[in-house]
Coordinates of C-alpha atoms in Angstrom, one line a residue:
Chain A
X1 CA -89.7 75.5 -94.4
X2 CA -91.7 78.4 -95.1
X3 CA -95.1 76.6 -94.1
X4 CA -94.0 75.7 -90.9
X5 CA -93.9 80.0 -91.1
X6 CA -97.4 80.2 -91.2
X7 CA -99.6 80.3 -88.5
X8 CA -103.7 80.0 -88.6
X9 CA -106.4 81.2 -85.8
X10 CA -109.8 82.5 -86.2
X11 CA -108.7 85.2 -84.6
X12 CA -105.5 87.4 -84.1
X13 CA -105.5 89.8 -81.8
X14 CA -102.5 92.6 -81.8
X15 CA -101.6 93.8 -78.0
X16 CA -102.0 92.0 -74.7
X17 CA -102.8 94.9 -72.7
X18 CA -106.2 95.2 -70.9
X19 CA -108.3 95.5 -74.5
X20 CA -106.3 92.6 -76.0
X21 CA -106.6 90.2 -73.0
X22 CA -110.1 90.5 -72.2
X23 CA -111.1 89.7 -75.8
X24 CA -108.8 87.0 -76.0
X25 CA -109.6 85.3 -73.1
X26 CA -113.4 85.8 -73.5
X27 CA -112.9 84.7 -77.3
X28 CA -110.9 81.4 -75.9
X29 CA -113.1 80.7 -73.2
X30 CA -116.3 80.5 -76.1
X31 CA -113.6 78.0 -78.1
X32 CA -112.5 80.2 -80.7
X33 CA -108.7 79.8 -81.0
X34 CA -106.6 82.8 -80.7
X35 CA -103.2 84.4 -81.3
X36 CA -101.9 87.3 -79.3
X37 CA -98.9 89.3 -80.8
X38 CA -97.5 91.4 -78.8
X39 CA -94.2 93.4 -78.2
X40 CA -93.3 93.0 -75.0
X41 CA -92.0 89.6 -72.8
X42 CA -95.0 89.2 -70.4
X43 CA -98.6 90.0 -71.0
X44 CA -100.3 93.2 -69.2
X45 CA -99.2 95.8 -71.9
X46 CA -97.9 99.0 -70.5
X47 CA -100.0 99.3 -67.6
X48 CA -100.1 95.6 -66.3
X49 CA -96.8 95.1 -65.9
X50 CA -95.4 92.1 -64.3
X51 CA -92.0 91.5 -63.1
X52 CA -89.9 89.0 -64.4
X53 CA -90.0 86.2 -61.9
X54 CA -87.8 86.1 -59.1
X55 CA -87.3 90.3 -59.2
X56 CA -88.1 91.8 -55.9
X57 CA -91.9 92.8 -55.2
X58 CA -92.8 95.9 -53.9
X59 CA -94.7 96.0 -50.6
X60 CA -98.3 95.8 -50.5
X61 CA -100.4 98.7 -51.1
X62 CA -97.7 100.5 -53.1
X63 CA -100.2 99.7 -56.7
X64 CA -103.2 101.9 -57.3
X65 CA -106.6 100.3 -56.5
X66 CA -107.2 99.8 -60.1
X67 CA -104.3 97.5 -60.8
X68 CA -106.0 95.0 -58.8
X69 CA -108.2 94.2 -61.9
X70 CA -105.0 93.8 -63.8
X71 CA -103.9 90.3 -61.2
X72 CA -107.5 89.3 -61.7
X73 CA -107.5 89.8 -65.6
X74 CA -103.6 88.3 -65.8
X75 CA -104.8 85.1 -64.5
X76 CA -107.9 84.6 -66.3
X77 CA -106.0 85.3 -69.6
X78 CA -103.1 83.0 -68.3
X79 CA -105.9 79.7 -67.5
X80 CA -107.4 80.3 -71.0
X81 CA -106.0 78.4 -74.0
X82 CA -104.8 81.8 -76.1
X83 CA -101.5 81.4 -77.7
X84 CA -99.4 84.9 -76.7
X85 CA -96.4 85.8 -79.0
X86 CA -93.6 87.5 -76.9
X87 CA -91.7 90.0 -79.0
X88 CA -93.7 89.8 -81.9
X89 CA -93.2 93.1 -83.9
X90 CA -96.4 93.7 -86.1
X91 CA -94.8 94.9 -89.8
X92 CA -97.7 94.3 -92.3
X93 CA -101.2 94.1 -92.2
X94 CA -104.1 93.2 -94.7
X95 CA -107.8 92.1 -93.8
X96 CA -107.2 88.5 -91.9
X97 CA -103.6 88.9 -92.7
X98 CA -100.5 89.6 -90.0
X99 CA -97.0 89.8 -90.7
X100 CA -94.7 89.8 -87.8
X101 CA -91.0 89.0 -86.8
X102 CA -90.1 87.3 -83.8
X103 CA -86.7 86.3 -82.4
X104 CA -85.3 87.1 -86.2
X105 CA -87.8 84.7 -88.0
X106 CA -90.7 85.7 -90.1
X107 CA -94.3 84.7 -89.5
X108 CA -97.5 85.3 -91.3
X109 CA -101.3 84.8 -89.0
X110 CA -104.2 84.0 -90.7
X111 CA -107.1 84.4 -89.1
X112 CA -110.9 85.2 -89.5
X113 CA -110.8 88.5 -87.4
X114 CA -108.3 90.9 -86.8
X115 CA -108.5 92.6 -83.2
X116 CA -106.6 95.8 -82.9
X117 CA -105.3 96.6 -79.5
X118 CA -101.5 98.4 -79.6
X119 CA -102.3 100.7 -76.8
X120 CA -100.3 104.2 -77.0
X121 CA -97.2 105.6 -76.4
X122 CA -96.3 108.9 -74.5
X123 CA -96.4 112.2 -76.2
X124 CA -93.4 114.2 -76.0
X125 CA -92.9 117.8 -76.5
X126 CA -89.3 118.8 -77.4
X127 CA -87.3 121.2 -75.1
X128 CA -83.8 122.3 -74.4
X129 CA -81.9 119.5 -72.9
X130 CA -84.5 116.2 -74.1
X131 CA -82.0 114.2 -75.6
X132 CA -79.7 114.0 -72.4
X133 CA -79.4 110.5 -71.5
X134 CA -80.8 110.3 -68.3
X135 CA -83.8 112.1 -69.6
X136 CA -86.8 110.0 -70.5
X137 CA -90.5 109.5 -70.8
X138 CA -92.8 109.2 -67.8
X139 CA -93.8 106.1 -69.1
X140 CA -89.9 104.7 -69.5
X141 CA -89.7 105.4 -65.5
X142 CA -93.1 103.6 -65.0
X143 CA -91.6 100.2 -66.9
X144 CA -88.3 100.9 -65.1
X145 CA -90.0 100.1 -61.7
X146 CA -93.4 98.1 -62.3
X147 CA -91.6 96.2 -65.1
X148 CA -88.3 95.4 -64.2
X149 CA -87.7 96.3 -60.4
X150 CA -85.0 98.5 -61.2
X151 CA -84.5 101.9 -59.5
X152 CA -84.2 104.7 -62.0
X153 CA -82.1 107.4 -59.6
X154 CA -81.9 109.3 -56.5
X155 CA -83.3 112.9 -57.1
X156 CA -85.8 112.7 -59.9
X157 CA -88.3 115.5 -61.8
X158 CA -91.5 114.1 -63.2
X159 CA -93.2 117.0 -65.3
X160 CA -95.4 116.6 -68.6
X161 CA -99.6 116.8 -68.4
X162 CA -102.3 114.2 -67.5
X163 CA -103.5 111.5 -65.5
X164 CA -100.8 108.9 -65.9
X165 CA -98.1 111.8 -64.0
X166 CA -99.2 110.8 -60.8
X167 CA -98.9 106.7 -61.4
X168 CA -94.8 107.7 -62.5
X169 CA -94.9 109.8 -59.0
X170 CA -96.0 107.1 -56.8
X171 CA -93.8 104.1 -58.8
X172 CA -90.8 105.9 -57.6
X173 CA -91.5 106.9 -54.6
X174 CA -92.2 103.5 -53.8
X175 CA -88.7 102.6 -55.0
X176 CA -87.2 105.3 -52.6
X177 CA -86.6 107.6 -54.9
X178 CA -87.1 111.4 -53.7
X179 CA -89.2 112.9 -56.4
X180 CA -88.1 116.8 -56.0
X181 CA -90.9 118.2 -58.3
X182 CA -93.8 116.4 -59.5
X183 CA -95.0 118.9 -62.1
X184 CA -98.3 119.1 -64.3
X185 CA -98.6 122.3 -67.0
X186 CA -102.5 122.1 -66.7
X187 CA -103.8 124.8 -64.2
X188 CA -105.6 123.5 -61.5
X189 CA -108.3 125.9 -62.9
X190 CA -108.6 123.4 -65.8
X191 CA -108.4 120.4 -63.8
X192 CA -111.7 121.9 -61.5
X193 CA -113.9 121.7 -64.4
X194 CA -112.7 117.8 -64.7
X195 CA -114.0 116.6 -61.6
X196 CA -117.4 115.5 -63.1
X197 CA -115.6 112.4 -64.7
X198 CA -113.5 111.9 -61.6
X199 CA -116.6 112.4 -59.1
X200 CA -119.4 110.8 -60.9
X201 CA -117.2 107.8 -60.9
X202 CA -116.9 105.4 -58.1
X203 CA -113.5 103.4 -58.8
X204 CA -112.2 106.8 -60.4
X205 CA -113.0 108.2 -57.0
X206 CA -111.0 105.8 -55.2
X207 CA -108.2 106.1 -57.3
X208 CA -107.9 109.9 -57.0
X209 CA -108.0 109.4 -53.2
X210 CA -105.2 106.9 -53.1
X211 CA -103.0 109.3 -55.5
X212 CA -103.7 112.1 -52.7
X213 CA -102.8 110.0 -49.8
X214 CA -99.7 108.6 -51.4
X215 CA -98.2 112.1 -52.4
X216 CA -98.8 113.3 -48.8
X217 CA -97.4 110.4 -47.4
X218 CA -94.2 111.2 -49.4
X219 CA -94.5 114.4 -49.4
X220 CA -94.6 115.5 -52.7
X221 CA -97.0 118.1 -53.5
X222 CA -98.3 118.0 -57.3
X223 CA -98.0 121.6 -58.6
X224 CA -100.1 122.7 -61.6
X225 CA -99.3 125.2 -64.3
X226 CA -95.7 124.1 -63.8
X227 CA -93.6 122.4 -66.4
X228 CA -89.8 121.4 -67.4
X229 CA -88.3 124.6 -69.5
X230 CA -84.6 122.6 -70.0
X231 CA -82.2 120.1 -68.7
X232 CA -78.8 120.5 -68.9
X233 CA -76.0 118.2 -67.9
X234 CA -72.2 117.0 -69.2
X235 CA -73.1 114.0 -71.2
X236 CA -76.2 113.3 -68.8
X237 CA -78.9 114.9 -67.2
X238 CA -77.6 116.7 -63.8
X239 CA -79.8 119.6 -63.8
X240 CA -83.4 121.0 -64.8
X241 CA -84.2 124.5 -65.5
X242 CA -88.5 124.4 -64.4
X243 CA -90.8 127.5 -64.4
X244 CA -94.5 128.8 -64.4
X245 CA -96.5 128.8 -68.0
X246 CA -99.5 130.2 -68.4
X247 CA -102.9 129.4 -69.4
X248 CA -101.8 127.9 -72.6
X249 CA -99.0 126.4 -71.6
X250 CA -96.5 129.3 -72.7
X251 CA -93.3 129.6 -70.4
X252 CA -93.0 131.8 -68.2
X253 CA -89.3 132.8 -68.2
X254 CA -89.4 135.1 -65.4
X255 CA -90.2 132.4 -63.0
X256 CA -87.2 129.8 -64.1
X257 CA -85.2 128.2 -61.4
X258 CA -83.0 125.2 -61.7
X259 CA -82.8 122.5 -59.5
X260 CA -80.4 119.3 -59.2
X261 CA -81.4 116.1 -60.5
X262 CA -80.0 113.0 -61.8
X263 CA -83.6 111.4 -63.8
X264 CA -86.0 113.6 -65.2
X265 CA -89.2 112.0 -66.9
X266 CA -91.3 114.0 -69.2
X267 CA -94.4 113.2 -70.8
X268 CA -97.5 115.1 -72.2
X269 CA -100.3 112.5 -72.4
X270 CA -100.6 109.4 -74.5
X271 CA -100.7 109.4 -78.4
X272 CA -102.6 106.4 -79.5
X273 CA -100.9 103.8 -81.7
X274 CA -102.9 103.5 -84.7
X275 CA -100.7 102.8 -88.0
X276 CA -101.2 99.6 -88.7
X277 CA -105.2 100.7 -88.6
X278 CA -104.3 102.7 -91.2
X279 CA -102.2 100.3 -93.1
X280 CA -105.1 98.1 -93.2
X281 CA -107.3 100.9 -94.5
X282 CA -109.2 102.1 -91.5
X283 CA -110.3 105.4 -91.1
X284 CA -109.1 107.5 -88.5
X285 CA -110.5 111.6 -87.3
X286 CA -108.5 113.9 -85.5
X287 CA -110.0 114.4 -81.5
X288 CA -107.5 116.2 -79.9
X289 CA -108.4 115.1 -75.9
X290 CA -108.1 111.7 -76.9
X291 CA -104.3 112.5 -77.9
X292 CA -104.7 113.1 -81.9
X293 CA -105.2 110.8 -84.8
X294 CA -107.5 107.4 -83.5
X295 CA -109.4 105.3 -85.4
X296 CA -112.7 105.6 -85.9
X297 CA -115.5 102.8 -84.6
X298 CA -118.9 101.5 -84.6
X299 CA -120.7 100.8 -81.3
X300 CA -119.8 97.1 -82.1
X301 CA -116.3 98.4 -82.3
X302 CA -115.7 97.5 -85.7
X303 CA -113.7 99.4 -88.1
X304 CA -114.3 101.0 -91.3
X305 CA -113.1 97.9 -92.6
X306 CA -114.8 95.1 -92.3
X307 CA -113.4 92.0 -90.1
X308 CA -110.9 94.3 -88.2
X309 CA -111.8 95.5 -85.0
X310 CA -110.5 97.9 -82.4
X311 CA -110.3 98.2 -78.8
X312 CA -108.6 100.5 -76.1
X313 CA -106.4 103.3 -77.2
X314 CA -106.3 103.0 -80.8
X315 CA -109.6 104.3 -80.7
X316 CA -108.6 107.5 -78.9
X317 CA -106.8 107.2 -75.4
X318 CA -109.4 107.2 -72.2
X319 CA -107.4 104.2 -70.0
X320 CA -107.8 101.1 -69.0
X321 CA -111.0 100.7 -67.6
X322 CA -112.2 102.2 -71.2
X323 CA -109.9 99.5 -73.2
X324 CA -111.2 96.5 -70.4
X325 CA -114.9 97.4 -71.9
X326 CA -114.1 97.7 -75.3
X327 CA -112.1 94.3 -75.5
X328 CA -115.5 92.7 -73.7
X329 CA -117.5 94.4 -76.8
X330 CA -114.9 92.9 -79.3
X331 CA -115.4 89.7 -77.9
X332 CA -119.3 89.8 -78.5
X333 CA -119.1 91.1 -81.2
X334 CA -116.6 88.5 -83.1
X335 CA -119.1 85.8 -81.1
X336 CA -122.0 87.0 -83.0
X337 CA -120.7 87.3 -86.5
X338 CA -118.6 83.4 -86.2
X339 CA -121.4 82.0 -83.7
X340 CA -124.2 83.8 -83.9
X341 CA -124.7 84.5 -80.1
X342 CA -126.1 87.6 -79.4
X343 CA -123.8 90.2 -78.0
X344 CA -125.1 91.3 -74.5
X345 CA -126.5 95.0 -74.4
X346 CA -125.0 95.6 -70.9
X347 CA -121.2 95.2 -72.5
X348 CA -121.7 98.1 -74.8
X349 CA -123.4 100.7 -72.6
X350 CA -120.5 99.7 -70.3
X351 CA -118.0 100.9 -72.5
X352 CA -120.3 104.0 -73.9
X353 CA -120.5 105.1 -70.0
X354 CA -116.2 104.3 -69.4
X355 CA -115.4 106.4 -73.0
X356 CA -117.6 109.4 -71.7
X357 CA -116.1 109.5 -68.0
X358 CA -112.6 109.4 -69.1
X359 CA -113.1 112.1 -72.1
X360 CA -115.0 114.2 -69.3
X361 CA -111.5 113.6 -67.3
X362 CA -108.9 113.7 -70.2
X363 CA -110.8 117.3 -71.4
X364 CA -108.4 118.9 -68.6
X365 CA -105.1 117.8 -70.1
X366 CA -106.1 118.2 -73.9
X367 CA -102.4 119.3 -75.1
X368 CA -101.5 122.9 -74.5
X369 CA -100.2 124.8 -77.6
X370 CA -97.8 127.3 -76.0
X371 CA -95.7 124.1 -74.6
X372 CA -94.5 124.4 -78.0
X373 CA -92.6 127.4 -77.0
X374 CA -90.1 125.8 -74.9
X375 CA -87.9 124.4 -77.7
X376 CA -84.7 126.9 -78.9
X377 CA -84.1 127.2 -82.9
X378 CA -81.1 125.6 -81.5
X379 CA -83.2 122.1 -80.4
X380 CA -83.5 118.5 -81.0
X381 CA -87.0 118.5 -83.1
X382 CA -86.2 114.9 -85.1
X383 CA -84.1 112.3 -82.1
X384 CA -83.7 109.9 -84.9
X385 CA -81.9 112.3 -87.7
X386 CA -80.6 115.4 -85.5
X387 CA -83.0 118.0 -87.1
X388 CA -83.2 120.9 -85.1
X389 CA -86.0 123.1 -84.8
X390 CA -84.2 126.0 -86.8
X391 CA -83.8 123.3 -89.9
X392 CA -87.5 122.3 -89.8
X393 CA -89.0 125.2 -89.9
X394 CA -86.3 126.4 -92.5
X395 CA -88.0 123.2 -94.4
X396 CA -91.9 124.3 -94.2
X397 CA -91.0 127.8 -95.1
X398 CA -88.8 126.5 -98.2
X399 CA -91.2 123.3 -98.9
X400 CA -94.3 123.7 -97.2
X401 CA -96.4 123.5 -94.2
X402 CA -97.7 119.9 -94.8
X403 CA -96.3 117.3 -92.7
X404 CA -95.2 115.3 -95.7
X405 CA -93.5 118.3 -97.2
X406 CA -91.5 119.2 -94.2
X407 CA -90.0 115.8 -93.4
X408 CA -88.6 115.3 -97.2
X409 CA -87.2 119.2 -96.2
X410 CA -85.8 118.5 -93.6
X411 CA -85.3 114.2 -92.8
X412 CA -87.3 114.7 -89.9
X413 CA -89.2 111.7 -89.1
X414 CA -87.3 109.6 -91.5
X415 CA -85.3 107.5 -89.0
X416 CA -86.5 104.7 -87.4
X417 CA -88.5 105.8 -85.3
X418 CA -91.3 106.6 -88.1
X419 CA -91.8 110.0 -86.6
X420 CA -93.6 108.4 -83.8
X421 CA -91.4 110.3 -81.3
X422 CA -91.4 113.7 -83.2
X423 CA -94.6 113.4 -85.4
X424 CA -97.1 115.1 -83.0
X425 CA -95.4 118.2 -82.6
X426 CA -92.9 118.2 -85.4
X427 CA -95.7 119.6 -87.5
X428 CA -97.0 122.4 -85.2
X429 CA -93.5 123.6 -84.4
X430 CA -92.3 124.2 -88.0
X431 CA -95.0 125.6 -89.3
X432 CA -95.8 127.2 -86.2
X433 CA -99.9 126.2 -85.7
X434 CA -99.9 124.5 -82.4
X435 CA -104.0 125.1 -82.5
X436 CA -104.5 123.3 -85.7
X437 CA -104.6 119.5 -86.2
X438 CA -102.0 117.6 -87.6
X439 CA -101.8 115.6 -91.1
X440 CA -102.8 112.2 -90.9
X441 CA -99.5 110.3 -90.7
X442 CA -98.4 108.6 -93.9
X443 CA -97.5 104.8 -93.4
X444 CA -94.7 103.2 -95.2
X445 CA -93.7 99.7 -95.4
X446 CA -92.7 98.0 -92.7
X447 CA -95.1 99.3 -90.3
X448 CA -92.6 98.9 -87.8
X449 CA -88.3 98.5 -88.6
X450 CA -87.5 95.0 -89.1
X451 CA -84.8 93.2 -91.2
X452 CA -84.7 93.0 -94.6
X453 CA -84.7 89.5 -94.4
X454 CA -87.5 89.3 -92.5
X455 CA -89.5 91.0 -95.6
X456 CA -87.6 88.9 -98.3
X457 CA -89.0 85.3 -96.2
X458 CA -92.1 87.2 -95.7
X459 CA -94.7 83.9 -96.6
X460 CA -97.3 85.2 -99.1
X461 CA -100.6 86.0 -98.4
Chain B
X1 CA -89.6 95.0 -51.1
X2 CA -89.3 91.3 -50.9
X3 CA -85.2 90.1 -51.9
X4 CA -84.0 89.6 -55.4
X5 CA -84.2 86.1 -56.3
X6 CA -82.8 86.4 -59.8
X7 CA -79.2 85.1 -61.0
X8 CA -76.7 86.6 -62.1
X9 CA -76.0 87.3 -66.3
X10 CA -72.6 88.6 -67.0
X11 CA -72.3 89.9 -70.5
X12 CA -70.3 92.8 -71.9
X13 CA -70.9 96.3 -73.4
X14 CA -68.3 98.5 -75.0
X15 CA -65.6 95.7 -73.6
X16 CA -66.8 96.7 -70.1
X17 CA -67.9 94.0 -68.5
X18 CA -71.5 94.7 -66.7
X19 CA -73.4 91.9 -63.8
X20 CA -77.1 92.4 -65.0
X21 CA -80.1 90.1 -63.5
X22 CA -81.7 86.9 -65.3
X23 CA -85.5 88.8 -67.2
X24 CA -83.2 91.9 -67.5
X25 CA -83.3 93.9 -70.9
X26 CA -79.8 95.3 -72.0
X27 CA -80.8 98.8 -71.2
X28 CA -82.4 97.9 -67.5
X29 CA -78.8 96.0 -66.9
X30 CA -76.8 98.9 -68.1
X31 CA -79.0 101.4 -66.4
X32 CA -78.9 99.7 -63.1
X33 CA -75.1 99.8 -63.7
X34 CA -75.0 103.1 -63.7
X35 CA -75.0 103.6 -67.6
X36 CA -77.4 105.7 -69.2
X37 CA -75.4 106.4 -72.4
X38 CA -75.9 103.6 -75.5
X39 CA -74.7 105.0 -78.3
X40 CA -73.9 108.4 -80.5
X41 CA -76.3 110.3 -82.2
X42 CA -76.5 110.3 -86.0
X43 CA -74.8 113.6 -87.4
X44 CA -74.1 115.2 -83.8
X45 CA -72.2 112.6 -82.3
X46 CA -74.2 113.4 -79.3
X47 CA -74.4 110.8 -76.5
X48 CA -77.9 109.0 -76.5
X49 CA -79.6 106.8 -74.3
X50 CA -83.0 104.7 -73.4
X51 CA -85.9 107.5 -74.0
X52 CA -89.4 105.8 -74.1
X53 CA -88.3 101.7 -72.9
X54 CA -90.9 100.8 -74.5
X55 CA -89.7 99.4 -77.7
X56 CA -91.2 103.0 -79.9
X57 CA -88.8 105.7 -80.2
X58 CA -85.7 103.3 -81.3
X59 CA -83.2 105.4 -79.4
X60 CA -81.4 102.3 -77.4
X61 CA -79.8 100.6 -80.5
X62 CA -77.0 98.7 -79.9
X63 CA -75.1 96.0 -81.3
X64 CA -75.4 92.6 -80.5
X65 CA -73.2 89.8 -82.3
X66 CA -73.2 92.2 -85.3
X67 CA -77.2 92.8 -85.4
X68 CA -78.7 96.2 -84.5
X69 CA -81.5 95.4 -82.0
X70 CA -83.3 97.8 -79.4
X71 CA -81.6 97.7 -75.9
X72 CA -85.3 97.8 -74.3
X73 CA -86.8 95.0 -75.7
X74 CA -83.9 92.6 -75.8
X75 CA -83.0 89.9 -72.8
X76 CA -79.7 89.8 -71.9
X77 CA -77.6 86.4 -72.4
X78 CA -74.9 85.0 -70.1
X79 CA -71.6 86.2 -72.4
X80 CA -73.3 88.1 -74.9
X81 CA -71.2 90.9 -76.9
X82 CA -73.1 93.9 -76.7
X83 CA -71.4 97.4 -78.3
X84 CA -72.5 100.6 -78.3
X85 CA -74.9 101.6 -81.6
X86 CA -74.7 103.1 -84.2
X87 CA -77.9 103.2 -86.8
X88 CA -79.6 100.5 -88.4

């Protein structure tokens, strides 16, 4: 029973976003057989998304210009011979070792080469009002549509920081929702000095005019140095309180004014995904722009630790044309070390010359410390345990300023959610040093929730 | 937008019984239904609902033939028993 548990490849890739699938299928197409894991029920990751057949299709034209590479890339993963795992949840990790549950039973890959590609999730800042149901993450509105064809209201607020604001803008607007403020807290002032990345950069140009003509067109205007300050509502989210902040994304109170809503999606750039890197040992810096913690890589992308690679947002979050080029680098480089066929050159200035145009462009929207400001003592820090700002800094005054120190204080990031929710501002609001970076999360076993029984038939490595 | 092909899934939550679409996730049924709210917070008792729909921030839980799974990342099933959740 338990060897029919146990799965062999030469290599196992985790994530079929853009990094995972163009690895795979360039890994597949050489002969190599390979396992993707990944979360969700169709490949794409969060940015490919495909709709489950059958679910109506928006009109032509209503996709940015660069999810046209996403169709192309789909297919050619779909015609090659790589073996994708839907709802596989990753829980434990050694070199050429992968533990995962799926549909309740427990698997272990072994493989030759581990490919790391989780992608990232969206950064939240806590404010007044973020638990409401009805309140969620840019990136929840973004699956909502392009994932499931489902339209998330009628009146909707979009505010947070960064590049992936305006994609959330144009998905519902193409579902006929009325967006009635599309709000980003970096000043347009900051933005300016990001136009060499978006300039010097054909397809990036093209993009930025087919944002522009879509917000006219619906007539939403984007305003910068704006931001959510609260949302209120009786047992769901009916209103938001928005306002001016300054430079450094501190609130400006004097300028509140509440408007009517009924779906407000917040979020503050990416944070990239990388604990099961640092399960397995990889080491990881702090680069704020590229949205905290990533782990750190070779030109080869290989890892601190030798047979695991990385690719895309785990390496710091720049986008998908960035995680496209990486995945092509993975793919020569596993070639090389199990065939011995040289890696072409041209795939690893590609990616050098994607990595520096999107830090050039995420530079703008590095998170702004005084955001921190908008929480109350009185709010939601920890979703998972209830901890409110009040009771975590209570714990880092009484404990300790180190992340570790405040969540045994307090419980916050204890719940299931690993602190992946609360964790990158849980630290800088207790102990009140938004400019400083965080601790290094600490990863516990499982990597991700899954049933005990899961980890009891775990087979042995 | 081109028509919804999809069938129909009939399933249940909180003895309510909710039409949801064949490739649906519990929490894209219930939203679409007009219900945002999927369970109680921990020590509040405040109402929750989907956050990130992504499968990260685990604030969807609900129960499913006894079995705490995340409303986001599960399929819904013609007759399946779905209840508001609690924690895992």
């Amino acid at each position: 029973m338990t060897d029919a548990r146990v799965l062999d490849a030469d290599v196992g890739v985790v994530g079929a976003g853009p990094a995972g699938m163009v690895a795979s299928a360039r890994l597949a197409a050489a002969g190599l057989s390979v396992v993707v894991l990944d979360e969700g029920q169709r490949a794409g990751g969060q940015i490919f998304r495909q709709l489950p057949g059958g679910a109506p299709h928006p009109a032509r034209g209503a996709e940015p210009p660069s999810h046209a590479r996403g169709d192309t890339l789909l297919a050619a993963f779909a015609d090659r011979d790589v073996t994708l795992r839907r709802g596989a949840t990753v829980w434990d990790a050694r070199p050429g070792r992968l533990w995962f549950e799926q549909d309740g039973a427990s698997w272990l890959l072994r493989c030759r080469r581990i490919v790391l590609a989780p992608g990232a999730y969206d950064r939240c800042v806590p404010f007044p009002g973020w638990t409401l149901p009805g309140v969620v993450t840019a990136g929840a509105l973004q699956v909502m549509v392009r994932g499931f064809g489902v339209v998330p209201g009628q009146r909707a607020l979009v505010a947070g920081s960064g590049p992936l604001l305006l994609p959330t803008v144009t998905a519902l607007t193409g579902a006929g929702v009325e967006v009635v403020a599309a709000l980003e807290a970096s000043s347009r002032w900051r933005a300016l000095r990001a136009l060499g990345g978006v300039l010097g950069n054909g397809g990036r140009r093209r993009e930025a005019a087919w944002y522009a003509r879509r917000l006219l067109g619906a007539g939403v205007r984007l305003r910068w140095g704006w931001t959510v300050f609260a949302c209120e509502g009786d047992g769901r989210v009916q209103r938001a309180v928005i306002g001016k902040v300054d430079r450094d994304g501190r609130p400006r109170r004097d300028t509140a004014r509440t408007i009517e809503v009924d779906v407000v999606g917040a979020g503050f750039g990416l944070v990239p995904s990388i604990e099961l890197g640092l399960r397995l040992g990889c080491a990881a810096r702090f680069v704020a722009a590229r949205g905290g913690h990533c782990l750190v890589v070779d030109g080869a992308q290989r890892t601190s630790v030798p047979e695991v690679l990385a690719a895309g947002e785990i390496c710091g979050v720049g986008g998908a044309e960035v995680a496209m080029a990486e995945g092509d680098v993975v793919a020569g480089t596993i070639l090389h070390e199990l065939r011995g066929i040289a890696p072409p050159a041209a795939a690893g200035r590609r990616a050098a010359a994607e990595r520096r145009a999107a830090d050039r462009l995420l530079a703008a929207f590095a998170p702004l410390p005084g955001l921190h400001e908008l929480a109350t003592p009185a709010t939601i820090v920890c979703r998972c345990e209830d901890v409110t700002l009040q009771q975590a800094r209570d714990a880092a005054a009484l404990h300790g300023t180190s992340a570790r120190a405040i969540k045994l204080g307090c419980r916050a990031g204890m719940g299931p959610c690993q602190a992946r929710i609360c964790g990158p501002s849980l630290q800088a609001l207790a102990a009140g040093r938004p400019d400083q970076p965080m601790d290094l999360p600490v990863v516990q076993l499982p990597v991700r929730p899954v049933t005990t029984a899961t980890i009891l038939a775990a087979p042995a490595g | 937008m081109t028509a919804d092909a999809r069938g129909a899934v009939t399933f249940r939550f909180g003895g309510r019984e909710v039409r949801g679409r064949e490739g649906d996730t519990i929490a894209m049924a219930l939203w679409a239904a007009g219900e945002p709210v999927l369970r109680r917070s921990s020590s509040l008792g405040a109402p929750r609902g989907l956050f990130c729909n992504m499968g990260v921030c685990y604030e969807c839980l609900v129960a499913v033939d006894g079995r705490t799974v995340r409303a986001c990342t599960t399929v819904v099933r013609e007759g399946m028993q779905v209840e508001p959740g609690g924690r895992p």
